[in-house]
Coordinates of N, CA and C in Angstrom, one line a residue:
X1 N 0.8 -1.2 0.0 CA 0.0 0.0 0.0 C 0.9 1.2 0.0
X2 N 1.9 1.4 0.7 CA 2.9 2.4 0.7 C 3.7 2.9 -0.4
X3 N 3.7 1.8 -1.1 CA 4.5 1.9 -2.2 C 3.0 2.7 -3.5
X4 N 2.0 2.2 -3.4 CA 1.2 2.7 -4.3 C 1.2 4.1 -4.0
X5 N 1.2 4.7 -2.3 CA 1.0 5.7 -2.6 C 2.3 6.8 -2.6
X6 N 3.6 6.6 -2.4 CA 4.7 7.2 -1.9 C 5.9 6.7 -2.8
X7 N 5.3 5.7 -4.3 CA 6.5 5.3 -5.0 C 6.5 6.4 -6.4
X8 N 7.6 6.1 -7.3 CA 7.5 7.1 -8.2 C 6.2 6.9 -9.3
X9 N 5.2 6.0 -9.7 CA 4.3 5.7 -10.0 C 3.0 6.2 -9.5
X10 N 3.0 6.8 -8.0 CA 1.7 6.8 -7.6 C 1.2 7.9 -7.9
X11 N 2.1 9.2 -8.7 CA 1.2 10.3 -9.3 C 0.5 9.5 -10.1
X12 N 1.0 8.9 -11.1 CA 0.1 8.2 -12.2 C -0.9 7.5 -11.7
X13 N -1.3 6.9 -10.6 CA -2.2 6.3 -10.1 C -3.8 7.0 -9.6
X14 N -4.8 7.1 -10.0 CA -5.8 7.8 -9.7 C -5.8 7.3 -8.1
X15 N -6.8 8.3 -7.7 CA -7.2 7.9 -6.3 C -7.6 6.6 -6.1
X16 N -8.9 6.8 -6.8 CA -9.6 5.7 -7.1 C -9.4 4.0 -7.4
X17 N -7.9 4.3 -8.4 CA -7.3 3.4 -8.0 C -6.0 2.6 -6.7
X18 N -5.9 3.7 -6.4 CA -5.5 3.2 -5.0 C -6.4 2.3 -4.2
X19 N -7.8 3.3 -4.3 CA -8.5 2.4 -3.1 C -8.8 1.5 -3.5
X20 N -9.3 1.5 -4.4 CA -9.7 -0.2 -5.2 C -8.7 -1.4 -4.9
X21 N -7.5 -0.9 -5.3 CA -6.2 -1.8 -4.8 C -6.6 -2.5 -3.0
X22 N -6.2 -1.4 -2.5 CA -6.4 -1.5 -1.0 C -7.2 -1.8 -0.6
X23 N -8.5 -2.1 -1.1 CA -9.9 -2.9 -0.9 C -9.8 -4.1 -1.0
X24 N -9.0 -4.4 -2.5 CA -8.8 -5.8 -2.6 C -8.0 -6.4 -2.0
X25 N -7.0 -6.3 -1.6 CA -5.8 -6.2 -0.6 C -6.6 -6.6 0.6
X26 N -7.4 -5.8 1.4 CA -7.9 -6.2 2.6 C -8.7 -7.0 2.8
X27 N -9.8 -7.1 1.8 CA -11.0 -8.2 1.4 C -10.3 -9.6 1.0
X28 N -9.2 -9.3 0.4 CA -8.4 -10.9 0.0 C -7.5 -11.3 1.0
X29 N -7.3 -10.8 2.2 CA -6.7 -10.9 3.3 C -7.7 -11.5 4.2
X30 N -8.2 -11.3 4.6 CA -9.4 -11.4 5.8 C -10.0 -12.7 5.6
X31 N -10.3 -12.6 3.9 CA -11.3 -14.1 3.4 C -10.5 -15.1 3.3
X32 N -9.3 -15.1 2.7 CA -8.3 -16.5 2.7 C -8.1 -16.7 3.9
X33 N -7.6 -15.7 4.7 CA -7.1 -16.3 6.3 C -7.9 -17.1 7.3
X34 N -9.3 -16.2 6.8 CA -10.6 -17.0 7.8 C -10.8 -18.2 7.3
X35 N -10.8 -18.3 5.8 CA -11.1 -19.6 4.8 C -10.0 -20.7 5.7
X36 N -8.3 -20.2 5.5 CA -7.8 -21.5 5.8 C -7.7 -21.6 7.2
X37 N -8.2 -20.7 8.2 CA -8.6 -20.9 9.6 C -9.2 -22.4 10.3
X38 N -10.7 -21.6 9.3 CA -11.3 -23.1 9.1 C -10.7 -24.3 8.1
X39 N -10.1 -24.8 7.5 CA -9.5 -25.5 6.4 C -8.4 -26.0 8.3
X40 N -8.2 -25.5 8.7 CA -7.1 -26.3 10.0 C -7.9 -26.8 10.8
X41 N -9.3 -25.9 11.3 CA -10.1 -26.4 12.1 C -10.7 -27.8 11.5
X42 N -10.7 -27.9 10.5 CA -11.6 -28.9 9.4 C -10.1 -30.5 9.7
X43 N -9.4 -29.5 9.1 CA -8.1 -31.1 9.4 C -7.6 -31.8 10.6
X44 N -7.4 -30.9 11.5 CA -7.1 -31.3 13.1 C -8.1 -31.9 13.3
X45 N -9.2 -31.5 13.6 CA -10.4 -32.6 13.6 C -10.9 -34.1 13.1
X46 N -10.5 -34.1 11.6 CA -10.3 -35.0 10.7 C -9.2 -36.1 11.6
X47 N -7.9 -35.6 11.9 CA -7.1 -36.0 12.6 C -6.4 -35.7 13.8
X48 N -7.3 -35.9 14.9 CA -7.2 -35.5 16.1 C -5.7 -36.1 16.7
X49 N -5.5 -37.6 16.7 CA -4.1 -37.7 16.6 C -3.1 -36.4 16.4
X50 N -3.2 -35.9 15.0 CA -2.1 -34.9 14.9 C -2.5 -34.0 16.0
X51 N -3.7 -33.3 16.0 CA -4.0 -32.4 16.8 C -3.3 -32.4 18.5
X52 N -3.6 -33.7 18.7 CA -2.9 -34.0 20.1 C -1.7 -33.7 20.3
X53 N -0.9 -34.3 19.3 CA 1.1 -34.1 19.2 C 1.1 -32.4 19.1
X54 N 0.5 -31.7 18.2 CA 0.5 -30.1 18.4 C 0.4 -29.3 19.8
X55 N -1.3 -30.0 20.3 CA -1.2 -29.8 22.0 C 0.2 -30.0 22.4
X56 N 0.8 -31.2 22.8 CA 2.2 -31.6 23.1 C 3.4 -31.0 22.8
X57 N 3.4 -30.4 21.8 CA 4.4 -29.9 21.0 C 4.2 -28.8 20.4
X58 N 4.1 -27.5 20.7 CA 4.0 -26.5 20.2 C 5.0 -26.0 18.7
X59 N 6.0 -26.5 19.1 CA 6.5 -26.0 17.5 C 6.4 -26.9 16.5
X60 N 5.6 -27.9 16.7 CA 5.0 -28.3 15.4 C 4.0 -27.6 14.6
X61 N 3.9 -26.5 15.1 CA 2.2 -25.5 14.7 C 3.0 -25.3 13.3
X62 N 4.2 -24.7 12.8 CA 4.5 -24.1 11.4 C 3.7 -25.1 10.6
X63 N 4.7 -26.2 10.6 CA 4.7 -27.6 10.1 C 3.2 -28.3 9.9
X64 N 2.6 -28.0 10.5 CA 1.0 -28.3 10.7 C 0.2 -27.2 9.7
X65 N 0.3 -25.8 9.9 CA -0.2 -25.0 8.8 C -0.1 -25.0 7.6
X66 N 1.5 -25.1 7.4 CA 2.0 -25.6 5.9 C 1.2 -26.8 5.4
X67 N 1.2 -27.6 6.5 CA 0.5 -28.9 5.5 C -0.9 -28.9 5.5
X68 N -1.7 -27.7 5.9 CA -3.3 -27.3 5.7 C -3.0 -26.8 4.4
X69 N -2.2 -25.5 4.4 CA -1.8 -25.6 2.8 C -2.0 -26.2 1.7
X70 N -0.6 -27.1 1.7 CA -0.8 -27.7 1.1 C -2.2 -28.8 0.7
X71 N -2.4 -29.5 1.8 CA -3.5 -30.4 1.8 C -4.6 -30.0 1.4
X72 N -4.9 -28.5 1.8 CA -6.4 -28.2 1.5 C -6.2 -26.7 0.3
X73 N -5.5 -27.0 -0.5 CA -5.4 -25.6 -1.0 C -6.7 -24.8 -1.4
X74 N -6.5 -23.7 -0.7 CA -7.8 -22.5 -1.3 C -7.7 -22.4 -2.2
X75 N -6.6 -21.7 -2.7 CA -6.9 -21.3 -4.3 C -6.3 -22.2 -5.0
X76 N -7.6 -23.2 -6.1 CA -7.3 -24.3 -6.8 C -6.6 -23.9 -7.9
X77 N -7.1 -22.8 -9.0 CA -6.1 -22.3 -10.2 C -6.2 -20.9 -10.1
X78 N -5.1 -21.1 -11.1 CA -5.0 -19.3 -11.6 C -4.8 -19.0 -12.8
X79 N -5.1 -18.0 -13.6 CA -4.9 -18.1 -14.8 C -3.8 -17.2 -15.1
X80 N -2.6 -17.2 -15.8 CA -1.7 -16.5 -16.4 C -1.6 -16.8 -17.8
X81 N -1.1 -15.8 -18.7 CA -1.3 -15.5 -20.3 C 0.6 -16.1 -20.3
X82 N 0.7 -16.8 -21.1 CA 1.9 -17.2 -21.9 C 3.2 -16.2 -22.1
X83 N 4.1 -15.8 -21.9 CA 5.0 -14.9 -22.2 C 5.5 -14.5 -23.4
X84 N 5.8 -13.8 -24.0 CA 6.6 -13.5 -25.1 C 7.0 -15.1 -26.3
X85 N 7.6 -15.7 -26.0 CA 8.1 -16.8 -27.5 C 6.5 -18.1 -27.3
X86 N 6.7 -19.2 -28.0 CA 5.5 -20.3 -27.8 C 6.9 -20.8 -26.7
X87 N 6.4 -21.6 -26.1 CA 6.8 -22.3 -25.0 C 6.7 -24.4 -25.2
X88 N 7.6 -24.6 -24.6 CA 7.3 -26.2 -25.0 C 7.2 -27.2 -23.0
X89 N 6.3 -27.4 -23.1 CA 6.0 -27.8 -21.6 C 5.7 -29.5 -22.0
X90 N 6.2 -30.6 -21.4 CA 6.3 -32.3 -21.3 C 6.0 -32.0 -22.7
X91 N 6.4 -31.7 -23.8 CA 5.9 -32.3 -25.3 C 5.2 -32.0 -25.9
X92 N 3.8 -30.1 -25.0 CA 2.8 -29.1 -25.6 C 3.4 -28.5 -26.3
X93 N 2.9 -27.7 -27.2 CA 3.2 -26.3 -27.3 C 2.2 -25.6 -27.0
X94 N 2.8 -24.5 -26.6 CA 1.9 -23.6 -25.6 C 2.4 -22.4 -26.8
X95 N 1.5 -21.7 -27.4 CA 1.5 -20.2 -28.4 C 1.9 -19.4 -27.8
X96 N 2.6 -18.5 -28.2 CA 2.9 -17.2 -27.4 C 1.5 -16.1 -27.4
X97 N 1.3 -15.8 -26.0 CA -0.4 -15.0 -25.8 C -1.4 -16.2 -24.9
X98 N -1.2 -17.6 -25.4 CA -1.8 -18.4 -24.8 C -2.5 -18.3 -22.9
X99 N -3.2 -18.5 -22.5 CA -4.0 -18.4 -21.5 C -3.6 -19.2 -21.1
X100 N -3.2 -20.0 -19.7 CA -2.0 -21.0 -19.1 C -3.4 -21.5 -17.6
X101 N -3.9 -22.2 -17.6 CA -4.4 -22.7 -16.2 C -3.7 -23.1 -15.4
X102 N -2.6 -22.9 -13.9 CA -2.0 -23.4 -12.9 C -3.3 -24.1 -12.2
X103 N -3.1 -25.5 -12.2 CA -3.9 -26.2 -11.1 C -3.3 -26.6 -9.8
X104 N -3.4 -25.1 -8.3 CA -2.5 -25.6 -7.5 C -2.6 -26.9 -6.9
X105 N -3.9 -26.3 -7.1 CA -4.7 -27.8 -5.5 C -3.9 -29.3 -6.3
X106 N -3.7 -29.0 -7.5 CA -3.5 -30.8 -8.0 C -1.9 -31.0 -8.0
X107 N -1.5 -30.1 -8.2 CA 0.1 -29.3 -7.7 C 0.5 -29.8 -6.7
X108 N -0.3 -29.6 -5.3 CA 0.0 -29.9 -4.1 C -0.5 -31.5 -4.1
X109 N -0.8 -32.2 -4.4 CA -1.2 -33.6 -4.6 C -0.3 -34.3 -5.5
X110 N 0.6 -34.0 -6.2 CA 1.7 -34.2 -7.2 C 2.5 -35.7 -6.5
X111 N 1.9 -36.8 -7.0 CA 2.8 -37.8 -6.6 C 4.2 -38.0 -6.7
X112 N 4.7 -37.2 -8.1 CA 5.9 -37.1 -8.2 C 6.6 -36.3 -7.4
X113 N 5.9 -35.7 -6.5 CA 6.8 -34.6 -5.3 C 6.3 -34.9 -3.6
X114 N 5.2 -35.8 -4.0 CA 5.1 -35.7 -2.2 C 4.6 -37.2 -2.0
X115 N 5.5 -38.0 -0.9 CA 4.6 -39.0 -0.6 C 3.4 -39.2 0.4
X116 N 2.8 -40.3 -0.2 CA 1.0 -40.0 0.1 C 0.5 -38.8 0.0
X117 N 0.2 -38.4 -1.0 CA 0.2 -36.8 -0.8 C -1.5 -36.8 -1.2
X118 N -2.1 -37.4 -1.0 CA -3.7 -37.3 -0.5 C -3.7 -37.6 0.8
X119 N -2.9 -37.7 2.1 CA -2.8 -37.9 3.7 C -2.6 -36.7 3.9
X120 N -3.3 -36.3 4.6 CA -2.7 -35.0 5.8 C -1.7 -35.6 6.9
X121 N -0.5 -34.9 6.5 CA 0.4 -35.4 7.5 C 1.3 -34.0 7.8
X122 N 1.2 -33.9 9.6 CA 1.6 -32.9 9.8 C 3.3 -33.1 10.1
X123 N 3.7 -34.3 10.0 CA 5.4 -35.1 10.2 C 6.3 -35.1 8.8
X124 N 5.2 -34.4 8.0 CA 6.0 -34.8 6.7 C 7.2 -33.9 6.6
X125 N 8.0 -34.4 5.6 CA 9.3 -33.4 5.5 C 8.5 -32.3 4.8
X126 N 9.0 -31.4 5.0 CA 8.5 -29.6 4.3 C 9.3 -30.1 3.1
X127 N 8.8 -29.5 2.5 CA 9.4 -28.5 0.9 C 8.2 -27.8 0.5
X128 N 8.6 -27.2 -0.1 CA 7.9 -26.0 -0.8 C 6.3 -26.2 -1.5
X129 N 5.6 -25.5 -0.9 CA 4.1 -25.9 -2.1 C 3.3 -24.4 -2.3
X130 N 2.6 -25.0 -2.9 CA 1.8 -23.9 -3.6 C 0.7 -23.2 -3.5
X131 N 0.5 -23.1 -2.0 CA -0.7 -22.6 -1.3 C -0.4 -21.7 -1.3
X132 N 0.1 -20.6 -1.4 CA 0.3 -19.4 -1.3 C 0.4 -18.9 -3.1
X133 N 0.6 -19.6 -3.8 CA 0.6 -19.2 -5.2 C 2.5 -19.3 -5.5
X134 N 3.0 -18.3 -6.1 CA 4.3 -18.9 -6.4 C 4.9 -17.9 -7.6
X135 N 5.8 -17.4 -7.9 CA 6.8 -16.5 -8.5 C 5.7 -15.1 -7.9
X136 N 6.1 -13.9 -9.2 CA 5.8 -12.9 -9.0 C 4.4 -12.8 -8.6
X137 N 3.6 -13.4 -8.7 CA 2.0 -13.3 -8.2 C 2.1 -13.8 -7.1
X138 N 2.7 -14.3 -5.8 CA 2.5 -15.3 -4.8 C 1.9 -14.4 -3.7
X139 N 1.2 -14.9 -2.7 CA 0.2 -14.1 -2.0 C 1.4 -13.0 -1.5
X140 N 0.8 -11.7 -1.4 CA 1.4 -10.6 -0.8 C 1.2 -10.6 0.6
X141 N 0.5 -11.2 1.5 CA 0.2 -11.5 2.5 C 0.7 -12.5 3.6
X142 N 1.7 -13.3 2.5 CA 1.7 -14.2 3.1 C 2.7 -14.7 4.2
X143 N 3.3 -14.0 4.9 CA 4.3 -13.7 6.1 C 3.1 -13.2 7.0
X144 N 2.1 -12.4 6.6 CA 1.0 -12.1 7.6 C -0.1 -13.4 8.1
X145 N -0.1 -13.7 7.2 CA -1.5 -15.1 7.5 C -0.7 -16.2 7.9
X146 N 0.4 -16.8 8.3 CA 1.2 -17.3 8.7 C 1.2 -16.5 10.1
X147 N 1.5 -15.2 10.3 CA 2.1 -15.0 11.7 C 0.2 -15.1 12.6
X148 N -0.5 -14.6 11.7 CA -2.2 -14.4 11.7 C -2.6 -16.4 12.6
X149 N -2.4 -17.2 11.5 CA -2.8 -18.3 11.9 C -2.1 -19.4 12.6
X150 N -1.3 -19.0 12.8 CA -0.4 -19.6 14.1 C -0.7 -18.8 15.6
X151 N -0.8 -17.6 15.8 CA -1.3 -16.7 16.9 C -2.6 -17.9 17.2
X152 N -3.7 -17.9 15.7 CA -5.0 -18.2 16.6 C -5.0 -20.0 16.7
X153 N -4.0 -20.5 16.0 CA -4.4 -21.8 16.2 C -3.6 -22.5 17.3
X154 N -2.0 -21.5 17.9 CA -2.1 -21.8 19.4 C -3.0 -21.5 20.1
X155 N -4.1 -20.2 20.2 CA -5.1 -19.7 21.2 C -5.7 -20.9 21.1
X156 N -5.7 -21.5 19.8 CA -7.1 -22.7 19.8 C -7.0 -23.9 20.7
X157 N -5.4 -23.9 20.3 CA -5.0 -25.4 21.3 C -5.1 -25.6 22.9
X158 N -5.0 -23.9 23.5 CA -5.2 -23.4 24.2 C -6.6 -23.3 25.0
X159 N -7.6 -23.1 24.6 CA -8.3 -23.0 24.9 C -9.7 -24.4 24.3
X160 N -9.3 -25.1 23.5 CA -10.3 -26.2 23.2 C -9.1 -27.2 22.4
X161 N -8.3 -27.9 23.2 CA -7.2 -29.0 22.8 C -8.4 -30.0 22.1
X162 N -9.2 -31.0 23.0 CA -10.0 -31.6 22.4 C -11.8 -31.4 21.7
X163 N -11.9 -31.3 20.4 CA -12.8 -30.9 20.2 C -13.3 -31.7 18.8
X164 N -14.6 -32.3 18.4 CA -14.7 -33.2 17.6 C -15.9 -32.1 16.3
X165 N -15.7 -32.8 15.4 CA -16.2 -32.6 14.2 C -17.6 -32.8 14.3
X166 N -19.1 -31.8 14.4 CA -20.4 -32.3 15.0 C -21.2 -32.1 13.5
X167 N -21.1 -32.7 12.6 CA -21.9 -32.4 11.4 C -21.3 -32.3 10.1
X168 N -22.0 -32.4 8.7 CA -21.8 -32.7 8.0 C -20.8 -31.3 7.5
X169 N -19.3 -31.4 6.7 CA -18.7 -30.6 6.4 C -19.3 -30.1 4.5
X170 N -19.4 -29.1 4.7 CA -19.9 -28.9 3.2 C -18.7 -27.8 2.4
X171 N -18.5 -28.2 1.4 CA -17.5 -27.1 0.6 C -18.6 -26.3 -0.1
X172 N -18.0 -25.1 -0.5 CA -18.4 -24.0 -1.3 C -18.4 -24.5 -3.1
X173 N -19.4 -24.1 -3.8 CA -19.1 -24.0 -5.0 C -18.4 -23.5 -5.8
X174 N -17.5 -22.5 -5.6 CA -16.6 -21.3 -6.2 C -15.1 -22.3 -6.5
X175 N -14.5 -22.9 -7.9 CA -13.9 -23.8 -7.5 C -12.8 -23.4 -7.3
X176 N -12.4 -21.9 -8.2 CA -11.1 -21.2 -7.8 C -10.8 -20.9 -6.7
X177 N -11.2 -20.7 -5.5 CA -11.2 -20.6 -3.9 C -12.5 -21.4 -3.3
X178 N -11.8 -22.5 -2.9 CA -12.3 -23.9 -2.4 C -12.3 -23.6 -0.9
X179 N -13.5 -23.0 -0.7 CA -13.5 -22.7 0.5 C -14.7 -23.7 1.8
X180 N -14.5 -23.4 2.9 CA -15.8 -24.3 3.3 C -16.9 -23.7 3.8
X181 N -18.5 -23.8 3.9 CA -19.5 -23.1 3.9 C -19.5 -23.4 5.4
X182 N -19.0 -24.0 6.5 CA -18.1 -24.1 8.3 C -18.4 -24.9 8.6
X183 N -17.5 -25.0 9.7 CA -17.1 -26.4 10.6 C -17.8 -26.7 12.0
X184 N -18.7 -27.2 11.9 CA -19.2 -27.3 13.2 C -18.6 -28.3 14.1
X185 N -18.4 -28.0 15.3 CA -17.6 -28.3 16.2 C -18.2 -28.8 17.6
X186 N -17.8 -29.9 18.3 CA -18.0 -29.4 19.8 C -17.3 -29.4 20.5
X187 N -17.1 -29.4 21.4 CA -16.5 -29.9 23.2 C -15.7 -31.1 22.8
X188 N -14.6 -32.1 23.0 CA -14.7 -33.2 23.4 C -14.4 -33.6 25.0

C-alpha cells in the first residue's frame, strides 16, 4: 500500500485506484485467512491424533499450517497469459499470448513430489508448495496469514485441545477458492 502511494508511480495512479487496490488487498486478506482458519479447524479434527502431538508440542504449529496448505489448498487455479516466445511444456506447445491454467490444489497432490500426498500429515518433511501461489503473483500476504494463523491456532489449542467434528462438512461451489461453507464443532 505504501509503495502505491509514496513510490514514483503513484502520481500516475488515480485515487480511485488506489482504493480499489487496498480494498482488494484487505478483502483478500481477511477471506483467505478466515477460509484456511477453518480449512485447519476442518483437518485437526479429521485427525485429532495430529491435533494431540501439536497440544504436546507447540513448535510443530508451522509444520502443521503448511501442510493445511498444502493439503487443503484455497486457491485451486490461476490463470496467467503465456509470455513473449510459444513455449514447450512435457511435449505441448503452448503459443505465445496463450491463457495457461496453474492447477495448485493438483500441484499440491503431485505424486511425483510428495509422498502420500492425498494424507494429511503434519510429520512430513517440508518442501515448498503452492498454497500461497508462487513466483511474482505469490500471495502478498503471506508472512501475515502465517504470523495471523499460528497466533490463533495456538489460542485454539489453548483453549479447546479436544474438540470433535459435529456435522456434515460442506464445501463452497466457487472452484477457484475452495473454501468451506463451516465447521461445526464441539467440546470433546
Amino acid at each position: 500500500m505504501a509503495q502505491m502511494v509514496f513510490d514514483d508511480f503513484a502520481p500516475s495512479m488515480p485515487d480511485r485506484e488506489i482504493l480499489a487496490n487496498g480494498t482488494m488487498l484487505t478483502v483478500a486478506a481477511n477471506e483467505s485467512t478466515a477460509q484456511m482458519m477453518a480449512m485447519a479447524l476442518y483437518a485437526l479434527g479429521r485427525h485429532p491424533d495430529q491435533r494431540r502431538a501439536l497440544v504436546a508440542d507447540r513448535s510443530l504449529v508451522p509444520a502443521a499450517l503448511e501442510e493445511v496448505h498444502r493439503w487443503l489448498t484455497l486457491t485451486q487455479l490461476v490463470l496467467r497469459h503465456a509470455c513473449s516466445d510459444e513455449s514447450q511444456v512435457e511435449g505441448f506447445t503452448i503459443p505465445e499470448g496463450s491463457a495457461v491454467v496453474s492447477l495448485l490444489g493438483c500441484a499440491n497432490r503431485d505424486p511425483a513430489r510428495w509422498d502420500n500426498p492425498h494424507s494429511f500429515d503434519i510429520f512430513r518433511v517440508r518442501k515448498a508448495h503452492l498454497g500461497f501461489g508462487f513466483g511474482p503473483h505469490i500471495c502478498l500476504g503471506i508472512h501475515l496469514a502465517r504470523i495471523e494463523m499460528s497466533i490463533w491456532l495456538n489460542r485454539l489449542l489453548d483453549k479447546l485441545p479436544e474438540y470433535e467434528l459435529a456435522g456434515d462438512i460442506e464445501f463452497g461451489s466457487d472452484f477457484t477458492l475452495r473454501g468451506l461453507r463451516g465447521v461445526p464443532i464441539k467440546a470433546a
